[in-house]
Structure formats: C-alpha cells, structure tokens
PDB file of C-alpha atoms in Angstrom:
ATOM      1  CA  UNK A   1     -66.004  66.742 -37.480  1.00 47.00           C
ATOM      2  CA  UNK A   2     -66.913  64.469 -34.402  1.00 55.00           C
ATOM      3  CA  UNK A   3     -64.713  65.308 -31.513  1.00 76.00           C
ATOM      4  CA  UNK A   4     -63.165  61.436 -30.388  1.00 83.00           C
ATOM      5  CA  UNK A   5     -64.024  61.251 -26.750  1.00 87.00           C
ATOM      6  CA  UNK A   6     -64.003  57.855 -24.418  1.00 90.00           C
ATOM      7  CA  UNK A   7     -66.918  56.747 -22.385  1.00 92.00           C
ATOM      8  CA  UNK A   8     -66.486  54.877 -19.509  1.00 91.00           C
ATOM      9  CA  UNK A   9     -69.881  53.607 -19.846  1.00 93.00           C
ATOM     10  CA  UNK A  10     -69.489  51.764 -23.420  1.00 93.00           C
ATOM     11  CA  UNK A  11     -66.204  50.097 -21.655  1.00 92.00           C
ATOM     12  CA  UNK A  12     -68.483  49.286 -18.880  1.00 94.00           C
ATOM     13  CA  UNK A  13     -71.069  47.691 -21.398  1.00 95.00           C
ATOM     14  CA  UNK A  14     -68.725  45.689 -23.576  1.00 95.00           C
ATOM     15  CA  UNK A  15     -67.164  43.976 -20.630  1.00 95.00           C
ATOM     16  CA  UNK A  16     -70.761  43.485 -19.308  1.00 96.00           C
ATOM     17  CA  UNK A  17     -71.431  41.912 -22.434  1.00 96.00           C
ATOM     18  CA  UNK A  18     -68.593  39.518 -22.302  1.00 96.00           C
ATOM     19  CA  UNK A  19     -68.879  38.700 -18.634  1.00 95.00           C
ATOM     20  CA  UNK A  20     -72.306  37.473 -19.449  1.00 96.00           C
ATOM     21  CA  UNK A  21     -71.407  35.578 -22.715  1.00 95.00           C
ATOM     22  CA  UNK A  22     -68.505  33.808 -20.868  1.00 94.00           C
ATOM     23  CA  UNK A  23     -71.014  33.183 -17.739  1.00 93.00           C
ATOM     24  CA  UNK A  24     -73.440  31.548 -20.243  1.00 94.00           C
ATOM     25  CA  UNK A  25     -70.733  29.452 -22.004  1.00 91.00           C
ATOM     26  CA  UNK A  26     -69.808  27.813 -18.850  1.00 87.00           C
ATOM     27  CA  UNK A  27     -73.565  27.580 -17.437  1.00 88.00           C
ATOM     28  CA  UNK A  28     -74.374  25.819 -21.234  1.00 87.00           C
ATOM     29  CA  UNK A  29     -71.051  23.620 -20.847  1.00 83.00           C
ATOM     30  CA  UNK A  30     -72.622  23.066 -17.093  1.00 80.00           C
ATOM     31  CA  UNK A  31     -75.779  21.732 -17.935  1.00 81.00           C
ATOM     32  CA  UNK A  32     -74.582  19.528 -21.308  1.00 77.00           C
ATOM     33  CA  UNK A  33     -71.916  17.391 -19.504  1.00 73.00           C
ATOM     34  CA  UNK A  34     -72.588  18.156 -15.821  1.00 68.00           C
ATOM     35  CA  UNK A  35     -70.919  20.309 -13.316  1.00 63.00           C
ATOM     36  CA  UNK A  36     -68.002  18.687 -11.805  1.00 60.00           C
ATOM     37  CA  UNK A  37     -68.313  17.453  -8.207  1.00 61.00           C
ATOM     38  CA  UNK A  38     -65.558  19.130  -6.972  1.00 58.00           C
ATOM     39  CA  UNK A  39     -63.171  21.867  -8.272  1.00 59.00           C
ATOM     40  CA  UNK A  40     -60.166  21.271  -6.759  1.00 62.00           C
ATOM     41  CA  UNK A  41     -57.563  20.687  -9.373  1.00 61.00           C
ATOM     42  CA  UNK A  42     -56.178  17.697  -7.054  1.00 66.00           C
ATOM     43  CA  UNK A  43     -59.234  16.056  -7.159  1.00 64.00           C
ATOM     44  CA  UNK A  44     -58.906  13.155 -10.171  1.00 61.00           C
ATOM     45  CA  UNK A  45     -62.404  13.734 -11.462  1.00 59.00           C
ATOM     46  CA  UNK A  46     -61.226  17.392 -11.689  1.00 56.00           C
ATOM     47  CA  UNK A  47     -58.921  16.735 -14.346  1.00 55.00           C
ATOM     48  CA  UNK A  48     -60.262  16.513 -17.480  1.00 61.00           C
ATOM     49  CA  UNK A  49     -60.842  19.542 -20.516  1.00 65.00           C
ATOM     50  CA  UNK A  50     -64.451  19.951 -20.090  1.00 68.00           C
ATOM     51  CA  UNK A  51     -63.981  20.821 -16.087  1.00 71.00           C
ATOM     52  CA  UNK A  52     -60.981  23.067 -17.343  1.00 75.00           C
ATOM     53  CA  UNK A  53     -63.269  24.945 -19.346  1.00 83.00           C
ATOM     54  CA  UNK A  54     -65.802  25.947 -17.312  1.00 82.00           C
ATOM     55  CA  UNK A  55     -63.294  27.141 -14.238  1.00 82.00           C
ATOM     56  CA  UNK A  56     -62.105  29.117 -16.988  1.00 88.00           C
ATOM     57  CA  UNK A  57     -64.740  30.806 -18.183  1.00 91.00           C
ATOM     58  CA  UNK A  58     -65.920  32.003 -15.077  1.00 91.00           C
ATOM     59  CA  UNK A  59     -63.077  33.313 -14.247  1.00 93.00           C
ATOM     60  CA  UNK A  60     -63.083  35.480 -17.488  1.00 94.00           C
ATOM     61  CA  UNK A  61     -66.962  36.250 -16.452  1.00 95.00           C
ATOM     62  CA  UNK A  62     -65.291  37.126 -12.680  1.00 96.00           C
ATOM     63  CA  UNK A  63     -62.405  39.063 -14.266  1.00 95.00           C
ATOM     64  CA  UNK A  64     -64.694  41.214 -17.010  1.00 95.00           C
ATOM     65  CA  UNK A  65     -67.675  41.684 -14.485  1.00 96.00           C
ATOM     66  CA  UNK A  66     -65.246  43.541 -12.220  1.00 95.00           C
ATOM     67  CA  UNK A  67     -64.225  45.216 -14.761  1.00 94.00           C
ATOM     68  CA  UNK A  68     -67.100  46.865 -16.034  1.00 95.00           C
ATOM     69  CA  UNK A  69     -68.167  47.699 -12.454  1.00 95.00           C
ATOM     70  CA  UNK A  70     -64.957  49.343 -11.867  1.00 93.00           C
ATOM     71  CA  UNK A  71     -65.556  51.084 -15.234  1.00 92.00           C
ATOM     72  CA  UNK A  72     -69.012  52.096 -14.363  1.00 95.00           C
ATOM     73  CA  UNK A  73     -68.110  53.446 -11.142  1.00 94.00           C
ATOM     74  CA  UNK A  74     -65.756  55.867 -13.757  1.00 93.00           C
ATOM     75  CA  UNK A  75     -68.554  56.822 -15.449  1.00 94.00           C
ATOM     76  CA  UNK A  76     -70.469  58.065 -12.483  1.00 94.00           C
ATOM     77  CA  UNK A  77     -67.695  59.890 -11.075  1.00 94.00           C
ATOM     78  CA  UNK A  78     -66.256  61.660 -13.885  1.00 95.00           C
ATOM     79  CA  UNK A  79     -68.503  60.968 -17.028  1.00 95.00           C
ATOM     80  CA  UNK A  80     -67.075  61.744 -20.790  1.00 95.00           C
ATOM     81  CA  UNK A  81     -63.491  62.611 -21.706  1.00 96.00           C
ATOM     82  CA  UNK A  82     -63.603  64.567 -25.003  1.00 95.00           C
ATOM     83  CA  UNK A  83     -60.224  65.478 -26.949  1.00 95.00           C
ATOM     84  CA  UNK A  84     -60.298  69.195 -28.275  1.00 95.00           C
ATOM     85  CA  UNK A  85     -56.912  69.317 -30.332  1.00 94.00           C
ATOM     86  CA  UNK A  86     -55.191  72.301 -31.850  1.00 90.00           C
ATOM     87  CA  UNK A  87     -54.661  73.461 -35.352  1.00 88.00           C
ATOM     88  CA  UNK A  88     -54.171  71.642 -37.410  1.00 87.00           C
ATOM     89  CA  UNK A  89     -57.060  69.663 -36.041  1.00 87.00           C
ATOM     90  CA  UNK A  90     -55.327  66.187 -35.895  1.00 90.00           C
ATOM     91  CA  UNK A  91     -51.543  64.448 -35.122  1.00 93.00           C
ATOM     92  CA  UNK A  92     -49.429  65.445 -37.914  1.00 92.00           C
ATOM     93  CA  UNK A  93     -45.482  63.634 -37.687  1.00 93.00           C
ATOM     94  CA  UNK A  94     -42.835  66.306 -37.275  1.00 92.00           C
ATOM     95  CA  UNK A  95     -44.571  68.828 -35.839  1.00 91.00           C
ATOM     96  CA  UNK A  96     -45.805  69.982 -32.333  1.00 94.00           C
ATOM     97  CA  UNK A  97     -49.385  67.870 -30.832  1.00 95.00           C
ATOM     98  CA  UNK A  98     -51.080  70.506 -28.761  1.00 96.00           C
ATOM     99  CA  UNK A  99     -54.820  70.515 -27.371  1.00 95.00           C
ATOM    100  CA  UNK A 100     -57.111  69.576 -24.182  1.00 95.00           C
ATOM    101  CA  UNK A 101     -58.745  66.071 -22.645  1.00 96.00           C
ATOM    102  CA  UNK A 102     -62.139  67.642 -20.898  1.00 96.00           C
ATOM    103  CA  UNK A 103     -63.551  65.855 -18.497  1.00 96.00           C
ATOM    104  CA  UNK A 104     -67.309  66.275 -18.332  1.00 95.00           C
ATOM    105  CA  UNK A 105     -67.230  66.042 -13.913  1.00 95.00           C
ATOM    106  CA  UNK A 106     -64.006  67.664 -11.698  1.00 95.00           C
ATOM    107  CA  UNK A 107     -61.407  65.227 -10.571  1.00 96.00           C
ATOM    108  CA  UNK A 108     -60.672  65.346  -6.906  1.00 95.00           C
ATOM    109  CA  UNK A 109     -57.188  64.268  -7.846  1.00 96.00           C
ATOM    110  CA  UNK A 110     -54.429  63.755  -5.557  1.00 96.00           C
ATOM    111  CA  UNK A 111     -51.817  62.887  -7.606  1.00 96.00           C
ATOM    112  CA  UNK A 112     -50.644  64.761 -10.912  1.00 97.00           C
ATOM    113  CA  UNK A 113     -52.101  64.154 -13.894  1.00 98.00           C
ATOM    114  CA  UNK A 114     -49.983  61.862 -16.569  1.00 97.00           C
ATOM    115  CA  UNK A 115     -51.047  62.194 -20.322  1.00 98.00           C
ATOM    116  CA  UNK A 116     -49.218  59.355 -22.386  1.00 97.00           C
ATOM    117  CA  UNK A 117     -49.343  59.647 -25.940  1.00 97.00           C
ATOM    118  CA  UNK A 118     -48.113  56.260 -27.663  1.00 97.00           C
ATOM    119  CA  UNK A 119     -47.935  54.807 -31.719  1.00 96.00           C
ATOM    120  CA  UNK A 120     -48.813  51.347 -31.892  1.00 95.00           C
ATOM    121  CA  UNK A 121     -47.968  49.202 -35.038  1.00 92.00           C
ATOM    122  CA  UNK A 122     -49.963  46.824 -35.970  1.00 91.00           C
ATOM    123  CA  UNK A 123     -48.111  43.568 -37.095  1.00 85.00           C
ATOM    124  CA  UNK A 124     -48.936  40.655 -38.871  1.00 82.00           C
ATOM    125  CA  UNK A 125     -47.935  37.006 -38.364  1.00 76.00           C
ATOM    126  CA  UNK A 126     -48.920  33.167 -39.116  1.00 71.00           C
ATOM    127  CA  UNK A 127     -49.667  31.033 -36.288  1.00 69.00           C
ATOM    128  CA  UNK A 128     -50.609  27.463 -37.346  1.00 70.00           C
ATOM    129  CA  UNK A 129     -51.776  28.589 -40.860  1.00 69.00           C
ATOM    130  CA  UNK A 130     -53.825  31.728 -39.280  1.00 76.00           C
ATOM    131  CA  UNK A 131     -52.551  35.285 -39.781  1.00 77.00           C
ATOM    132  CA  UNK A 132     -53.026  37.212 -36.700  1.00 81.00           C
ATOM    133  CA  UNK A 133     -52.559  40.956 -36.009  1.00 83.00           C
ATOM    134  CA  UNK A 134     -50.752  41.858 -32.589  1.00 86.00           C
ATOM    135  CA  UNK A 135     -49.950  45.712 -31.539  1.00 90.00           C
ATOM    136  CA  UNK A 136     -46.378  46.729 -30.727  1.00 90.00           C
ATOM    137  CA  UNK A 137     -45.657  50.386 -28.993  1.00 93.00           C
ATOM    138  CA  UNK A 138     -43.066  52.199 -31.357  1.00 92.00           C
ATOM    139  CA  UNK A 139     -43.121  55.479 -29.804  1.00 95.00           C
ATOM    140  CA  UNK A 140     -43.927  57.206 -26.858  1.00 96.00           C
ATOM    141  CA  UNK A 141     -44.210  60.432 -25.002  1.00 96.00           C
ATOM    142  CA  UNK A 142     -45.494  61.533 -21.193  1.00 97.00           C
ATOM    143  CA  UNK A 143     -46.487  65.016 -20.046  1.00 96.00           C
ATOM    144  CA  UNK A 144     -47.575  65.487 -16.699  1.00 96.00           C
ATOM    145  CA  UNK A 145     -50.498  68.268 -15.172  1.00 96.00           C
ATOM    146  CA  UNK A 146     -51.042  69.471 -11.443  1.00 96.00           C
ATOM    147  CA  UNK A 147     -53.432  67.620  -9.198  1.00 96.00           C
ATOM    148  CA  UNK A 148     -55.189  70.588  -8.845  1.00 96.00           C
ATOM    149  CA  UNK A 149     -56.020  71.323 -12.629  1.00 96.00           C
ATOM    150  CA  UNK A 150     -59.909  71.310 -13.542  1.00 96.00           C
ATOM    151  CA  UNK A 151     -59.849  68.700 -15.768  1.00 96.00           C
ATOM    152  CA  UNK A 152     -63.846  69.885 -16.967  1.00 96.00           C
ATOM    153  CA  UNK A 153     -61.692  73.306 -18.382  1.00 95.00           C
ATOM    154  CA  UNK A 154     -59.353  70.541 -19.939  1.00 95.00           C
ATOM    155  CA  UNK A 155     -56.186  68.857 -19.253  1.00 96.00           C
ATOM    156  CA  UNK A 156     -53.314  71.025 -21.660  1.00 96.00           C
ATOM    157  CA  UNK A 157     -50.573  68.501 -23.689  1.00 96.00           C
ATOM    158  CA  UNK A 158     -48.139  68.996 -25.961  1.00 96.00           C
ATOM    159  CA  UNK A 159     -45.931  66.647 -27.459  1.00 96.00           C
ATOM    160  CA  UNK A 160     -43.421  67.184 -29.918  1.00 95.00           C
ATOM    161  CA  UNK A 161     -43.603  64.504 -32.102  1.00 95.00           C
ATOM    162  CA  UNK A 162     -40.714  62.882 -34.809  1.00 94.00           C
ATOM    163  CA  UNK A 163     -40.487  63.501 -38.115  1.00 93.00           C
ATOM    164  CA  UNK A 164     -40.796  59.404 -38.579  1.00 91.00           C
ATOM    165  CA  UNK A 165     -41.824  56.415 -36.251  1.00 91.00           C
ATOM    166  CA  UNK A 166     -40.134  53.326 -38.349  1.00 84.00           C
ATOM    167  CA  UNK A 167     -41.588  52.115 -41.766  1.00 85.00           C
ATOM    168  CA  UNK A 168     -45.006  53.314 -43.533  1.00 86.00           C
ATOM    169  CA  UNK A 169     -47.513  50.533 -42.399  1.00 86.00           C
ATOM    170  CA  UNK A 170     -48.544  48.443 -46.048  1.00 84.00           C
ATOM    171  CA  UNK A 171     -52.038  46.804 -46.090  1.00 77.00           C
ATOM    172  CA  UNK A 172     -50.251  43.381 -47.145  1.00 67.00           C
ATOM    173  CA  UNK A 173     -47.328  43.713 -44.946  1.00 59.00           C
ATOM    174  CA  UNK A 174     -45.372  42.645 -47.689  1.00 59.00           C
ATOM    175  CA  UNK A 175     -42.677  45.282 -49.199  1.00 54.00           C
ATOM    176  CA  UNK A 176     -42.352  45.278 -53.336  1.00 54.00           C
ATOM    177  CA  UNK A 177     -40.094  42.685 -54.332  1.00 52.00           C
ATOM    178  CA  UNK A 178     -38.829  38.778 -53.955  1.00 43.00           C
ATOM    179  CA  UNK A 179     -36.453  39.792 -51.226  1.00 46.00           C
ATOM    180  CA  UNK A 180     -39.027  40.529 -48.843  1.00 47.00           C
ATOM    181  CA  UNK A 181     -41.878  38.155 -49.294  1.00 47.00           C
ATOM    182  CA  UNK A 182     -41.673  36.929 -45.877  1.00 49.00           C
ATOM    183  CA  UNK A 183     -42.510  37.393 -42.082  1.00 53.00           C
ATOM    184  CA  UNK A 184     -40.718  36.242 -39.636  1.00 54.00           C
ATOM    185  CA  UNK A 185     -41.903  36.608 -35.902  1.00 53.00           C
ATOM    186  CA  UNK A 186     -39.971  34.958 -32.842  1.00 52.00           C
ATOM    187  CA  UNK A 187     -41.396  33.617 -30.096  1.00 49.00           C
ATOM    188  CA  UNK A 188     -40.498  34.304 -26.383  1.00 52.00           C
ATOM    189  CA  UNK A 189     -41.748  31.479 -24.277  1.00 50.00           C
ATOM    190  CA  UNK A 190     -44.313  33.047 -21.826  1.00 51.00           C
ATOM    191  CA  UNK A 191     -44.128  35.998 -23.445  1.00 53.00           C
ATOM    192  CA  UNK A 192     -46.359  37.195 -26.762  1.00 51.00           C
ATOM    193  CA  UNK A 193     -44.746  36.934 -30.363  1.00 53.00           C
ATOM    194  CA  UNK A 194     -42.545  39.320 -30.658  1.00 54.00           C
ATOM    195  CA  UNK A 195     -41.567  40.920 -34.715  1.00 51.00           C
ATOM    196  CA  UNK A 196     -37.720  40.118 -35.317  1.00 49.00           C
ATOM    197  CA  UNK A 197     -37.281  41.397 -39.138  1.00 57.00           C
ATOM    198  CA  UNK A 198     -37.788  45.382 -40.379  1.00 61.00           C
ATOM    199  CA  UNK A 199     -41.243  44.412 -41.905  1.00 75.00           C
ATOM    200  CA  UNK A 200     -43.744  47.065 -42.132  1.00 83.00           C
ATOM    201  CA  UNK A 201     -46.809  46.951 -40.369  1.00 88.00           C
ATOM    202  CA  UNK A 202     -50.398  46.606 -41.491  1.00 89.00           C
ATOM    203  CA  UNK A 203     -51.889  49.048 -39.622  1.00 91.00           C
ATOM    204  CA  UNK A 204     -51.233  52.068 -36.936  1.00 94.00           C
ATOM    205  CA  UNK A 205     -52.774  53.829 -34.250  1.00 95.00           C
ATOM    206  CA  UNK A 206     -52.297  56.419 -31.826  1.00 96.00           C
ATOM    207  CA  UNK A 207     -53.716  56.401 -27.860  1.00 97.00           C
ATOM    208  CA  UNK A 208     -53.327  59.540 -25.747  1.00 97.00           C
ATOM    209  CA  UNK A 209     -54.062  58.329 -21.979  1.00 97.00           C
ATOM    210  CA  UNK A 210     -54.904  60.007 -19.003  1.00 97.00           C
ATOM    211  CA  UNK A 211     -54.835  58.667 -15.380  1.00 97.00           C
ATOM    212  CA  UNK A 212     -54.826  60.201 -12.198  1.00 97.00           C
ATOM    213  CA  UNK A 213     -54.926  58.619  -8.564  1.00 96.00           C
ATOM    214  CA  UNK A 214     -58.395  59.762  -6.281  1.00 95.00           C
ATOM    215  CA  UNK A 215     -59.704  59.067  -3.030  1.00 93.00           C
ATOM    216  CA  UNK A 216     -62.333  57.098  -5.090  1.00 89.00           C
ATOM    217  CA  UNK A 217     -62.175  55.219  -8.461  1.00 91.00           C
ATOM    218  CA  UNK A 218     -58.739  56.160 -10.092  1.00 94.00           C
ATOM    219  CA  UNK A 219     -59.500  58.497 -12.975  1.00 96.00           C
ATOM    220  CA  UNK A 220     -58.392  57.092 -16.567  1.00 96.00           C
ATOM    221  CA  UNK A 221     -59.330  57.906 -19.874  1.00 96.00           C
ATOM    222  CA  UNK A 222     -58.067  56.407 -23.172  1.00 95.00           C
ATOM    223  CA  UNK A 223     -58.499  58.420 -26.563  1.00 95.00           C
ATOM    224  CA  UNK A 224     -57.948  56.887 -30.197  1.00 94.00           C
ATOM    225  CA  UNK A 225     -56.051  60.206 -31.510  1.00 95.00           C
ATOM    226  CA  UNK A 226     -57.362  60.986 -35.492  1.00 93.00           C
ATOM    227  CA  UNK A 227     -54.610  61.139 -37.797  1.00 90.00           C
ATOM    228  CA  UNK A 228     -56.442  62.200 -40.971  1.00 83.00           C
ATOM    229  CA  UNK A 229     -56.838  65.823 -41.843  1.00 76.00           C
ATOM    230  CA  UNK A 230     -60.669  66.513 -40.857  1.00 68.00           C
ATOM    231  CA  UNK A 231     -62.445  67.553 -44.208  1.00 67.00           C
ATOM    232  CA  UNK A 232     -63.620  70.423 -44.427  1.00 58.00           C
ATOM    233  CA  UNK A 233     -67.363  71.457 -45.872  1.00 47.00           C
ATOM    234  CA  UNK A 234     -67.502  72.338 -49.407  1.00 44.00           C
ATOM    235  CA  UNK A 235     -70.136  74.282 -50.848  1.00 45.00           C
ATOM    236  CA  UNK A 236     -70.741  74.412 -55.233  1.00 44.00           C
ATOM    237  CA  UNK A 237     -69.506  77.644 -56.529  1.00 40.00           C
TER     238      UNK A 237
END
C-alpha cells in the first residue's frame, strides 16, 4: 500500500492553476464590457456588478498566486512529508494512533513541533434548492515534538483516540424512518451554516497536521490519514 504523503508542490500547482483561471476570468470580463475607468468604490461609474467582478477576481488571482509561491517556497525548503504509521497500518477508533511524518529535507526549526490530528464530518444541507456539503471538526488531539528533532528520521505521534466520535456518517444523511427525514441547518449571520439537529453525516475524514515556525518559510504539512485496513496480497493456494 501507497504511503499518503503531502506535496507542497501539487498545493503550489493547484493554486497556480486557480490564480490563473481567476486572472483570465477577469481579463475575459475586461475585454467584453471594458475595464472600468477608475476603481475606487466611491467613484459612481465604479458601482455596478460587472466592475465588482473583476476587482474580485483579481483579488482571488492576488490571494491564490501568493499562495502557491508561499507553497513553493515549502517545497524547496523541505520537499515531501510522508506518513509511516504503526501496526495496524491505519487509524482504528478506540485504540492508540502511533507512527512518523518524514520530512524528505531537515527543518531548521525554532519552535516545537505541533502534530494536530482532527475528524471532520462531512454534513449535508439545502441552500436555495442545492444540497451542499460543509466540514465540521468533531474531534481533536495535539502532540507536540522538540525543535531540534530531525524531522527527515520522522516526527513520532501518538494519539489515543475514542472509542466513538458522534454518529456513523450515512451516504443519504437520512437515518431509517419518518421521524428523521429532515435536515435542519441554522444559520449564523457572518458566520458559515452551522448543523443544529443530531443528523449523521455523509462523509468523514481525518487530517494529521504538522507546523513548525523557521527562520525561513514556516514548515507545514497536512496528511489525509487512511482509515481502511490496507489489503493485504493474496496469492491462489
């Protein structure tokens, strides 16, 4: 089985990717209806949805091509993170979560390590006839390692995890039965929709992070943590 590992330089491409699409949309929206004389929101010709638009995408192109540079410059200081975990061989609930994040270049850290693992739930909710799926943390845990660990030997975790995180996630989000053929989600203004009733999730996920502060680019490294037993090879008899 495929050791999961995070690449700073597929983050750096995706946001590359996006910086440029939202860079085109407003260069397209640009040349269709015109550039607007002046972008100062005071200004009356300013003001109108089209002119919106375009400040807006290039400040998602601004925010997402500093982004991958920043994850680029990641990449060149500290390459791969791979996660080596312990027997079993993936996160089992109820039991211990034990293992390594190597690092494929040393970390001139000068701050301790922190390793976060977190569940996520995946939730499901109707917004103006659309369902949409938003992540919620359920659970979480934080170990910490010395500054002066060599992160290319690996950085050691274990977690000691509960025997249960909330309800079994259920592909329709729906639990057998009239009584609970519903979702209900409440809305915080400002804030994201947040799940008010004990319905299940669709989905869930674990992260385990790793960040630690350096003279240069701040070290972080964010692993989707299997949760499936790895299968083993079979051979015929």
């Amino acid at each position: 089985m495929s050791q999961p590992q995070f690449s700073p330089r597929i983050e750096a491409l995706a946001a590359a990717g996006i910086s440029v699409a939202a860079l085109g949309g407003a260069g397209w929206l640009g040349w269709m209806i015109g550039w607007p004389d002046s972008f100062d929101p005071n200004d009356p010709d300013f003001v109108n949805p089209f002119s919106i638009m375009i400040l807006g995408l290039l400040g998602v192109a601004g925010w997402f091509g500093v982004k991958a540079a920043r994850n680029e410059m990641r990449h060149r200081a500290f390459g791969d993170t791979v996660l080596e975990i312990g027997p079993p061989g993936y996160l089992r609930l109820g039991g211990p979560f034990a293992g390594h994040l190597r690092v494929q270049k040393p970390v001139a850290a000068t701050g301790p390590f922190r390793l976060v693992l977190t569940c996520f739930d995946v939730h499901q909710f109707e917004d103006n006839g659309e369902f949409k799926t938003s992540n919620f943390p359920v659970w979480t845990g934080e170990r910490t390692a010395a500054a002066e660990t060599d992160a290319t030997q690996g950085l050691p975790f274990r977690f000691d995890l509960p025997a249960s995180v909330g309800p079994e996630p259920v592909p329709s989000g729906i639990l057998p039965g009239t009584g609970s053929r519903h979702r209900m989600t409440v809305h915080v203004p400002g804030m994201r929709k947040v799940v008010a009733s004990n319905i299940p999730p669709v989905g869930r996920f674990w992260t385990l992070v790793a960040a630690a502060p350096t003279k240069g680019p701040d070290f972080r490294a964010e692993v989707v943590v299997p949760t499936d037993r790895p299968r083993g090879k079979s051979r015929l008899p």
